CSV table of C-alpha atoms in Angstrom, one decimal:
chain,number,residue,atom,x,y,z
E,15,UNK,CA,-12.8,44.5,-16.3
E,16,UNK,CA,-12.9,48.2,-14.9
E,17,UNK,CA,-16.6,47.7,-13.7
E,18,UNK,CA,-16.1,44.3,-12.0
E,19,UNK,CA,-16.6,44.3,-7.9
E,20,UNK,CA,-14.5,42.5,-5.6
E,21,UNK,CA,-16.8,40.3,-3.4
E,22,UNK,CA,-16.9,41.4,0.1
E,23,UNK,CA,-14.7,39.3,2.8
E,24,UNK,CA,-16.2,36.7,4.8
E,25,UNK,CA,-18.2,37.8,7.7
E,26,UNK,CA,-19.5,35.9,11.0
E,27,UNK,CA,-23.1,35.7,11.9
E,28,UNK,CA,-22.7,38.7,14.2
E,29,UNK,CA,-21.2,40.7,11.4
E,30,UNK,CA,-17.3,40.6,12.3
E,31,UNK,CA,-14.5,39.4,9.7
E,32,UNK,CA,-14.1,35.9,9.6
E,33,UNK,CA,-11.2,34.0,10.8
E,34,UNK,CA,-9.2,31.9,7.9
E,35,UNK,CA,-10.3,28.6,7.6
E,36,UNK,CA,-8.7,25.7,9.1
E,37,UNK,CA,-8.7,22.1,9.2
E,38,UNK,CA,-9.0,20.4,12.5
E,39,UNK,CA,-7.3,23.8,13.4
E,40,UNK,CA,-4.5,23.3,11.9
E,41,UNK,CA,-2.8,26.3,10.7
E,42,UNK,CA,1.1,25.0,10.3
E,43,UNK,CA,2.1,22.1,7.4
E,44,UNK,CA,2.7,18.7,9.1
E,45,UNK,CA,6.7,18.5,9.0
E,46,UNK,CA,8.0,16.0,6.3
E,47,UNK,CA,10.3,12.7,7.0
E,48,UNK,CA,13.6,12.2,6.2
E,49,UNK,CA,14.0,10.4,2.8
E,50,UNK,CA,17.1,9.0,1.9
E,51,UNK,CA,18.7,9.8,-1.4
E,52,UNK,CA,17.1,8.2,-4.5
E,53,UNK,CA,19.3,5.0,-5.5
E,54,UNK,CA,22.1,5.2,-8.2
E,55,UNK,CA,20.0,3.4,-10.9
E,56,UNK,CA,22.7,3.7,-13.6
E,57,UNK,CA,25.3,2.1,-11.3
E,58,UNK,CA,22.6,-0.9,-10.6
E,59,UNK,CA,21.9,-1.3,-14.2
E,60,UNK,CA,25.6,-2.0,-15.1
E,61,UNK,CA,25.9,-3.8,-12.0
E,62,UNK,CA,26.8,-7.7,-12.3
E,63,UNK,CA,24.0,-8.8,-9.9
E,64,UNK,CA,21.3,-6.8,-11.8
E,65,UNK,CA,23.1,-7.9,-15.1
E,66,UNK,CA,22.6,-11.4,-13.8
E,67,UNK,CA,19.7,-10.9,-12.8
E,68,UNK,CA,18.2,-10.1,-16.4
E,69,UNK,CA,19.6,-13.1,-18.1
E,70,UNK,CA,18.0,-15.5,-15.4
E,71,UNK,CA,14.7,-13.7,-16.0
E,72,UNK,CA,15.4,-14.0,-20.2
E,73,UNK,CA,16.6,-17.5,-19.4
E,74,UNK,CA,12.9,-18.8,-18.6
E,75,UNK,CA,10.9,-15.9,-20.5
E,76,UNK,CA,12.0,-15.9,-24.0
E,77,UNK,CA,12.1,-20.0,-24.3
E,78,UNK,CA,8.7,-20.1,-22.4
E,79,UNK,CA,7.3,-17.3,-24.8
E,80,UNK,CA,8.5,-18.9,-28.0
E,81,UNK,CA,7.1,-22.2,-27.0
E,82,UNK,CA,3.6,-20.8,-26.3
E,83,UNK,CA,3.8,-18.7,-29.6
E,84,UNK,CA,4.8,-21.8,-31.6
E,85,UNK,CA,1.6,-23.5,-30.2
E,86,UNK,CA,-0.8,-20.9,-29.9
E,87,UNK,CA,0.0,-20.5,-33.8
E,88,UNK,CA,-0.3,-24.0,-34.9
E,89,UNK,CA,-3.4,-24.0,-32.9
E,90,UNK,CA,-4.5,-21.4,-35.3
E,91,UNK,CA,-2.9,-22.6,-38.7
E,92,UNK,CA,-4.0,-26.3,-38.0
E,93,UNK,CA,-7.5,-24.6,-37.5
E,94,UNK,CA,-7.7,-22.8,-41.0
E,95,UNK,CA,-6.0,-24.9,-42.4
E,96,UNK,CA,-6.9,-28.4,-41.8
E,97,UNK,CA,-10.2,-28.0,-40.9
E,98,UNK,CA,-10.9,-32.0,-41.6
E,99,UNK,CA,-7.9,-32.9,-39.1
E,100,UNK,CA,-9.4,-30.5,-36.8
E,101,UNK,CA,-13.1,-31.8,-36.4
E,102,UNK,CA,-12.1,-35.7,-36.3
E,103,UNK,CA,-13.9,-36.8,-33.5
E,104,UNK,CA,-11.9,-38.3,-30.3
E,105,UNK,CA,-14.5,-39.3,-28.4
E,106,UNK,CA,-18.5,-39.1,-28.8
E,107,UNK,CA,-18.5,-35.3,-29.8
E,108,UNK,CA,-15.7,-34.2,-28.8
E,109,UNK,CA,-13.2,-33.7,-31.5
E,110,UNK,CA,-9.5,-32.6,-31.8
E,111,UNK,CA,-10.4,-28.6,-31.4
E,112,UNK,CA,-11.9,-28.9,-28.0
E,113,UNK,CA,-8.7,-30.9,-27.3
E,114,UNK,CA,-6.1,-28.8,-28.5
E,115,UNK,CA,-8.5,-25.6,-27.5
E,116,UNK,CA,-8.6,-26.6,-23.9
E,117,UNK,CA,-5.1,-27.4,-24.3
E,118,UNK,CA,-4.5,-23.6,-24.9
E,119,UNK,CA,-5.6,-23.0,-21.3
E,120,UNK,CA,-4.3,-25.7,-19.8
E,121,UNK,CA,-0.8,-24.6,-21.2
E,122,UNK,CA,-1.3,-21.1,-20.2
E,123,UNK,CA,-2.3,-22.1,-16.7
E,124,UNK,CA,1.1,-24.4,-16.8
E,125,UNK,CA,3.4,-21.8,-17.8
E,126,UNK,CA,2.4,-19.7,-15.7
E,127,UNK,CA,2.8,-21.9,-12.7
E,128,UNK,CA,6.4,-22.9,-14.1
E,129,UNK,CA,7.4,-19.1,-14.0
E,130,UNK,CA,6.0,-18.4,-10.4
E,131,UNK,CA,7.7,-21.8,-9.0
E,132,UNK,CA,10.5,-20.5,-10.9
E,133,UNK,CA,10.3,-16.6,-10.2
E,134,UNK,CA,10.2,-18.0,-5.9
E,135,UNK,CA,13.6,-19.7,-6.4
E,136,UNK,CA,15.2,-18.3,-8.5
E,137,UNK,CA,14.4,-14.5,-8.9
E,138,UNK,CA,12.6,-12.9,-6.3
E,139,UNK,CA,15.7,-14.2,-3.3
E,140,UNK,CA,17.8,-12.4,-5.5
E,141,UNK,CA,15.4,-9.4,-5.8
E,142,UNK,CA,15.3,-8.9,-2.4
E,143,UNK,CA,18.9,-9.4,-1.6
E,144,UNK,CA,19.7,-6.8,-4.6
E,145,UNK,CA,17.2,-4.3,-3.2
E,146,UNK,CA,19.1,-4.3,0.3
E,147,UNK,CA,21.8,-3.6,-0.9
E,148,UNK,CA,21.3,-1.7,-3.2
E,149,UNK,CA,18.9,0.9,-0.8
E,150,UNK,CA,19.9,-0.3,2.3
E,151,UNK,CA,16.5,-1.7,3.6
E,152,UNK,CA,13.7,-4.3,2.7
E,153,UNK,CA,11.8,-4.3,0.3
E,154,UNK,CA,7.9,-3.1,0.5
């Protein structure tokens, strides 16, 4: 734009130039640490520790997931399917949904306290021993 106007620089209450602004006065960038060099993750991933590592974890995880699926589903075929199997009554008005419907949380809450007694001895020791090793220090 030909016509545009610069702004005037800053000025002090007395009319002088303003000094830059600063932070707590500081002028200078704080000086970084030292980082270490960034892992070799395509060595770990080949490793045999990391290898085994991934079959413990698939070793609980796939089983566990293909059992829930298996009853979640039934849960849910029973239901639109067998509706008169699914309101016979147990005991005064409860019936065999509210069973097997609590039983969907009760399950859930089961699994997952099977995979975190499981995850403590089985995969996080070895997570942290692999992490040591593999970077030299512990993990966060």
């Amino acid at each position: 734009m030909p016509n545009a106007t610069q702004p005037p620089p800053p000025r002090t209450p007395s009319g002088g130039p303003a000094a830059a602004a600063t932070f707590g006065k500081i002028d200078t960038p704080a000086p970084r640490a030292h980082r270490p060099p960034a892992p070799d993750y395509e060595r770990i991933a080949r490793s045999p520790e990391f290898l085994d590592l991934r079959a413990r974890l698939r070793r609980f995880a796939f089983p566990m997931t293909a059992v829930f699926l298996i009853w979640y589903l039934g849960y849910v075929i029973i239901a639109a399917y067998l509706p008169e199997f699914m309101s016979v009554r147990l005991v005064g008005e409860v019936n065999i949904a509210l069973v097997m419907g609590g039983g969907q949380f009760a399950s859930t809450i089961l699994i997952t306290a099977l995979y975190i007694r499981y995850a403590a001895r089985q995969i996080d020791p070895r997570v942290q021993a692999f992490y040591q090793d593999s970077v030299g220090e512990d993990a966060p």
